[in-house]
JSON list of C-alpha atoms in Angstrom, two decimals:
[
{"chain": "A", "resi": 1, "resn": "UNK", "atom": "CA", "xyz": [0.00, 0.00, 0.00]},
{"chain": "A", "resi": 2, "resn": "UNK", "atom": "CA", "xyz": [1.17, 3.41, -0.36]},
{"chain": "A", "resi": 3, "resn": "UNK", "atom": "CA", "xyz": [0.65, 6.64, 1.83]},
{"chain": "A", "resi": 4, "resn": "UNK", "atom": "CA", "xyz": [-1.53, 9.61, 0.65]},
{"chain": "A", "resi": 5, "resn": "UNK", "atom": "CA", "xyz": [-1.94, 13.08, 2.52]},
{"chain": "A", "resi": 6, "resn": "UNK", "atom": "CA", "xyz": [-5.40, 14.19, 2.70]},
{"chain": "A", "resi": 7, "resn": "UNK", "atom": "CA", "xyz": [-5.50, 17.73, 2.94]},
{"chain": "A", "resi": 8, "resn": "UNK", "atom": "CA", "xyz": [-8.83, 19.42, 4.37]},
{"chain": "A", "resi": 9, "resn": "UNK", "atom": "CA", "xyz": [-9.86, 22.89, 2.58]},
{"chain": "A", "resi": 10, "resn": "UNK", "atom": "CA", "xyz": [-12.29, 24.85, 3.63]},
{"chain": "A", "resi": 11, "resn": "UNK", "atom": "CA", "xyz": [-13.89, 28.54, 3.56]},
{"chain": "A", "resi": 12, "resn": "UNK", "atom": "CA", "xyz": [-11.83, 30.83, 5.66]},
{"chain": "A", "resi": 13, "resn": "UNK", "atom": "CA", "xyz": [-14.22, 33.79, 5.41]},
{"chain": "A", "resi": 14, "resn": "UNK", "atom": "CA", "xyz": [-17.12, 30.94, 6.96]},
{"chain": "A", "resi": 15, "resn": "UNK", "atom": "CA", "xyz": [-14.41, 29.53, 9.47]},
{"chain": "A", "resi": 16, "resn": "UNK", "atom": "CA", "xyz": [-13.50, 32.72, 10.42]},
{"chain": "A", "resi": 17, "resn": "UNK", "atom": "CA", "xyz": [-17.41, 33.64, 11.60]},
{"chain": "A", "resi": 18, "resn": "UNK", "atom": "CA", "xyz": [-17.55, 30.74, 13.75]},
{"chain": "A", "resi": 19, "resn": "UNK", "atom": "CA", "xyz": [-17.32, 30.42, 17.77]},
{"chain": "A", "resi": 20, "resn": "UNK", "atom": "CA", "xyz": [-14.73, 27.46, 18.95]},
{"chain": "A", "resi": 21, "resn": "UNK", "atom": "CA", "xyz": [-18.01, 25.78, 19.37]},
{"chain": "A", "resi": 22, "resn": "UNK", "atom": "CA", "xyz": [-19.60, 25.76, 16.36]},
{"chain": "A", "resi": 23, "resn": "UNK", "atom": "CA", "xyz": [-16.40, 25.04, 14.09]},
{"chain": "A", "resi": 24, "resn": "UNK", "atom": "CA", "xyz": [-15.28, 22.05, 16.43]},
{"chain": "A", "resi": 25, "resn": "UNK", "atom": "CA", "xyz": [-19.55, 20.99, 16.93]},
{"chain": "A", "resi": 26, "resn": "UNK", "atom": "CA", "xyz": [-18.71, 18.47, 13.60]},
{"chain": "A", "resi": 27, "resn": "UNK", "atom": "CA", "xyz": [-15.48, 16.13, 15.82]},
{"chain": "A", "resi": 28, "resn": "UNK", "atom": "CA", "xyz": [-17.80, 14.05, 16.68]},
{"chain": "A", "resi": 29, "resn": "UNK", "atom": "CA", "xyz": [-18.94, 13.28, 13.52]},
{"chain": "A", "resi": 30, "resn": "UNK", "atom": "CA", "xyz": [-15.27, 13.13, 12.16]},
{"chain": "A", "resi": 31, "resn": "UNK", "atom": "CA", "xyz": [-13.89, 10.86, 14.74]},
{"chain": "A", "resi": 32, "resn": "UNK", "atom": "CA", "xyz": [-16.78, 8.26, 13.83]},
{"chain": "A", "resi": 33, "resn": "UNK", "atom": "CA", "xyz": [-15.80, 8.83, 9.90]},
{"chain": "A", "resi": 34, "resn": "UNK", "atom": "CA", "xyz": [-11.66, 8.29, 11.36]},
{"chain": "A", "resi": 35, "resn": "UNK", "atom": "CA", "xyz": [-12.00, 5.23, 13.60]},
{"chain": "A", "resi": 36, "resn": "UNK", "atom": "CA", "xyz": [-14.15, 3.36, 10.06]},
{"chain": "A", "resi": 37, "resn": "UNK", "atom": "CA", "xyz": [-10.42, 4.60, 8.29]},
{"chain": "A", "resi": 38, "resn": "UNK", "atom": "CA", "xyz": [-8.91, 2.76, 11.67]},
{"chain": "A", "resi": 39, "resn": "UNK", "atom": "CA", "xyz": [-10.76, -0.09, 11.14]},
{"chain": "A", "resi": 40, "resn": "UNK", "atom": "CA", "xyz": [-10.19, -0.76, 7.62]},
{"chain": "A", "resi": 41, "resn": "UNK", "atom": "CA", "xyz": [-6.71, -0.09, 8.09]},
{"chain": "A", "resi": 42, "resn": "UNK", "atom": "CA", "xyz": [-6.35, 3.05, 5.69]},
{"chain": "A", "resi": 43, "resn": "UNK", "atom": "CA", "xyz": [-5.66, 5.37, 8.45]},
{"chain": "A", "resi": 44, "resn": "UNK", "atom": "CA", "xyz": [-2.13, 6.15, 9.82]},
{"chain": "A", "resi": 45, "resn": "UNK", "atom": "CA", "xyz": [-2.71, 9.60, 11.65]},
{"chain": "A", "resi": 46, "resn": "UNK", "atom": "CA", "xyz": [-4.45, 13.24, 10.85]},
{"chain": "A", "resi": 47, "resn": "UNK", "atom": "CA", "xyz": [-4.84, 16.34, 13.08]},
{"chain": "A", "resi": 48, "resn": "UNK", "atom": "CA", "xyz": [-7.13, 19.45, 12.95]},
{"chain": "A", "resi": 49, "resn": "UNK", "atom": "CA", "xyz": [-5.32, 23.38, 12.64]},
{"chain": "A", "resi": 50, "resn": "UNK", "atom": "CA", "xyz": [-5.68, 26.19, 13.34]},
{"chain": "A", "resi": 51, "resn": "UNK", "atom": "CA", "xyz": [-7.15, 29.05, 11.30]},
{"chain": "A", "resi": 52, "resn": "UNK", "atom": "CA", "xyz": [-3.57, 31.03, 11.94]},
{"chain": "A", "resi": 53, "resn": "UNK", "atom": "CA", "xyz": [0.09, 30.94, 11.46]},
{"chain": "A", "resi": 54, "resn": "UNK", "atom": "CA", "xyz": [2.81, 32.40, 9.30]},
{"chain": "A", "resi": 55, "resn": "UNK", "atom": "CA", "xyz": [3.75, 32.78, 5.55]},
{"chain": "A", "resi": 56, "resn": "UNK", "atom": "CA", "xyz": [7.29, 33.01, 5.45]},
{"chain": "A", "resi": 57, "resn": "UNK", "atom": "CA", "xyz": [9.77, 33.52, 2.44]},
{"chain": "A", "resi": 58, "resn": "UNK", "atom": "CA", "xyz": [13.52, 33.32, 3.24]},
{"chain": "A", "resi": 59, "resn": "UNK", "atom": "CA", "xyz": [13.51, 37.07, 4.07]},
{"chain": "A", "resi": 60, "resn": "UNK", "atom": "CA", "xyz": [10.69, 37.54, 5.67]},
{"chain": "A", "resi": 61, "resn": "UNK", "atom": "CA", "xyz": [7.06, 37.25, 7.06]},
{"chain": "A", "resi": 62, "resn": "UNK", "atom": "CA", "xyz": [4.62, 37.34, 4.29]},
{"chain": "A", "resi": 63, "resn": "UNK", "atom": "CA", "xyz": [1.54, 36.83, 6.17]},
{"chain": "A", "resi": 64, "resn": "UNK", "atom": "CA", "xyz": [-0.02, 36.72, 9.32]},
{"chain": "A", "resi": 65, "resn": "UNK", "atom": "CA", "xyz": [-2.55, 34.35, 8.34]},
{"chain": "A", "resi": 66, "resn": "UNK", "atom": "CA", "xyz": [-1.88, 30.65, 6.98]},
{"chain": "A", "resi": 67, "resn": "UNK", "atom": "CA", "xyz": [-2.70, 32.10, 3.17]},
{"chain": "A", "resi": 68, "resn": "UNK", "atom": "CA", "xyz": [-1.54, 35.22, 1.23]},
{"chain": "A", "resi": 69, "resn": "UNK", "atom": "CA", "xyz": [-5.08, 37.04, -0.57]},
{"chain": "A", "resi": 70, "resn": "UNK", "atom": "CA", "xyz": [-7.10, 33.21, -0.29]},
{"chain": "A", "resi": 71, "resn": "UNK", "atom": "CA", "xyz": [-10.54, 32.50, 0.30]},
{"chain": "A", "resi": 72, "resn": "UNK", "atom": "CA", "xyz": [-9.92, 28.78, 1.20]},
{"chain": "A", "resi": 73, "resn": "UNK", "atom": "CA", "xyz": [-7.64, 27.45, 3.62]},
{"chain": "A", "resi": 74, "resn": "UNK", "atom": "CA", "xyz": [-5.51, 24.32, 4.77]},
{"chain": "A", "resi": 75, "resn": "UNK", "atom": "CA", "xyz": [-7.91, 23.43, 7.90]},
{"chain": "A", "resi": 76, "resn": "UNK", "atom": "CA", "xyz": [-6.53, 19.99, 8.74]},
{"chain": "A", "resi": 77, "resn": "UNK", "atom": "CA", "xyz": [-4.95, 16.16, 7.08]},
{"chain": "A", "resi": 78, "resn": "UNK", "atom": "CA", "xyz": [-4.96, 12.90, 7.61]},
{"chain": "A", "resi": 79, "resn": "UNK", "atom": "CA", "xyz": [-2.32, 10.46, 7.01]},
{"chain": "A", "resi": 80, "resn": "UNK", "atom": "CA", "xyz": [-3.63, 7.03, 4.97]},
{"chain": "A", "resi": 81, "resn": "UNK", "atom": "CA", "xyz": [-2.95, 4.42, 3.54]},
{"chain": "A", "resi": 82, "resn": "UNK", "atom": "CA", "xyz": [-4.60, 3.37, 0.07]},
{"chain": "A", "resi": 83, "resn": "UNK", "atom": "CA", "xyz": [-3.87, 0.97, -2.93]},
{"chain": "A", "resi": 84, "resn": "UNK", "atom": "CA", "xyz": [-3.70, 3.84, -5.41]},
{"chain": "A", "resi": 85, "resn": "UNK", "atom": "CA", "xyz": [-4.39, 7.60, -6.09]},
{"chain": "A", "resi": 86, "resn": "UNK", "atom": "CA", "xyz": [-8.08, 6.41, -7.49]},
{"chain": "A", "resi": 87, "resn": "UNK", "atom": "CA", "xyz": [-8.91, 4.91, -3.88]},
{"chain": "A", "resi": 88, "resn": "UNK", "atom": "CA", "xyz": [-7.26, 7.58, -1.68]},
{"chain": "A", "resi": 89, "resn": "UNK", "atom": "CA", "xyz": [-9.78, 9.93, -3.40]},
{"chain": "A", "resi": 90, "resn": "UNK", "atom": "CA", "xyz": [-12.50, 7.58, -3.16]},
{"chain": "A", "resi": 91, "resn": "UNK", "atom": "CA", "xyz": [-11.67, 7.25, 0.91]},
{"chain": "A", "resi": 92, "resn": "UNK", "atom": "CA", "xyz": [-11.84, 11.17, 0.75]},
{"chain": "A", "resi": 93, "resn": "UNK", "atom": "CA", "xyz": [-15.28, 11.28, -1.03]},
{"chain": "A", "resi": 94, "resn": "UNK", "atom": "CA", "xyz": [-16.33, 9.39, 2.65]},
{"chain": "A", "resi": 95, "resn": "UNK", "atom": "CA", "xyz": [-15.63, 12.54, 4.65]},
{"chain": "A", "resi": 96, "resn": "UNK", "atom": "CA", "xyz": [-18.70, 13.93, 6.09]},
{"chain": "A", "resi": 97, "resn": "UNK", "atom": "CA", "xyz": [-17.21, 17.30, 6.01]},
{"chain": "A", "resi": 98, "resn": "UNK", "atom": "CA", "xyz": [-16.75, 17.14, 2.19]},
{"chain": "A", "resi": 99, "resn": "UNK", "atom": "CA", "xyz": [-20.06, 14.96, 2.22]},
{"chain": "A", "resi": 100, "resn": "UNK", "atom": "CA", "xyz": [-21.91, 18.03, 3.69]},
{"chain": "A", "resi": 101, "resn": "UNK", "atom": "CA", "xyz": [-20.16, 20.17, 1.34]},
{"chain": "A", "resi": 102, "resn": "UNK", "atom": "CA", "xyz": [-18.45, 22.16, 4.20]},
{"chain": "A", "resi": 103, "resn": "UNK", "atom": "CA", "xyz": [-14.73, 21.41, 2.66]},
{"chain": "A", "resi": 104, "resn": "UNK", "atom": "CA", "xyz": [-12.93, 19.61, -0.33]},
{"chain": "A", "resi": 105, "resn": "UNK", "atom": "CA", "xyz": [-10.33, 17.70, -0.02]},
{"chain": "A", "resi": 106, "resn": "UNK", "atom": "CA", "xyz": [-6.93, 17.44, -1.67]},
{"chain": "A", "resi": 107, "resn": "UNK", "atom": "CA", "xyz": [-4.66, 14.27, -2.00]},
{"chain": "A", "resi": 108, "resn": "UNK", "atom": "CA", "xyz": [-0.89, 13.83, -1.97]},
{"chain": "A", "resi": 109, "resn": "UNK", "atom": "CA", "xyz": [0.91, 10.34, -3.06]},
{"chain": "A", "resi": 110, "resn": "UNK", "atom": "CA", "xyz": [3.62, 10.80, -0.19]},
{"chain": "A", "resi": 111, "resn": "UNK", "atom": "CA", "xyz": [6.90, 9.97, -1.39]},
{"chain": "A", "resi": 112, "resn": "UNK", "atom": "CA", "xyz": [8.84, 7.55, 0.04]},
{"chain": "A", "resi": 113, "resn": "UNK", "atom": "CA", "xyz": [12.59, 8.66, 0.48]},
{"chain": "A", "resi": 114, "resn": "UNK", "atom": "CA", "xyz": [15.02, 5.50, 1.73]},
{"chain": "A", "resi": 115, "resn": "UNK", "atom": "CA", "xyz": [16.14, 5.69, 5.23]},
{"chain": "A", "resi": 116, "resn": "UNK", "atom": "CA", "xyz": [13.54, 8.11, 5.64]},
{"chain": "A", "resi": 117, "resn": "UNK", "atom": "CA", "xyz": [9.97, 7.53, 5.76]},
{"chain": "A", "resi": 118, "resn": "UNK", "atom": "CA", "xyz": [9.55, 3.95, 4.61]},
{"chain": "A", "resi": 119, "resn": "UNK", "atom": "CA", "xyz": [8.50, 2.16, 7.51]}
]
């Protein structure tokens, strides 16, 4: 099997309008759609962020924000294992969060560097 990144997108103008509360009201939800990815044996790890941070260049700070002049931001990933590109997407389809239509989701073959990250 190989490893894909999921990255989570979603609005920042809408995440940005929601309490602590109401953003985090769908873990619930999420952690029921994550331990079916535990159970199937897709899922390796995955964390929320977020909605701040730094754009940096080599010189200096770009941003205050996690995004330079962008409506949608990086908002979390998972970690997971898949057969191929076609069925890491079709794992991501599953999220309730893209389900509902609250986020997309982008995914990353992860490549595997020796001595590094091929365990």
């Amino acid at each position: 099997m190989e490893k894909f990144m999921m990255i989570i997108r979603e609005d920042l103008d809408r995440l940005g309008q929601l309490t602590d509360e109401e953003r985090f009201a769908n873990i619930p939800m999420m952690l029921k759609w994550v331990d079916s990815l535990i159970e199937s044996g897709n899922y390796i790890r995955g964390e929320p962020l977020l909605i701040k941070g730094r754009y940096v260049s080599k010189d200096q700070i770009l941003s205050d924000g996690p995004f330079i002049e962008a409506r949608e931001g990086v908002s979390g990933y998972e970690i997971i294992r898949a057969e191929s590109l076609e069925q890491a997407a079709a794992i991501a389809q599953t999220c309730p969060l893209v389900q509902q239509g609250l986020a997309v989701r982008e995914i990353r073959p992860i490549a595997t560097i020796y001595g590094v990250n091929n365990d």
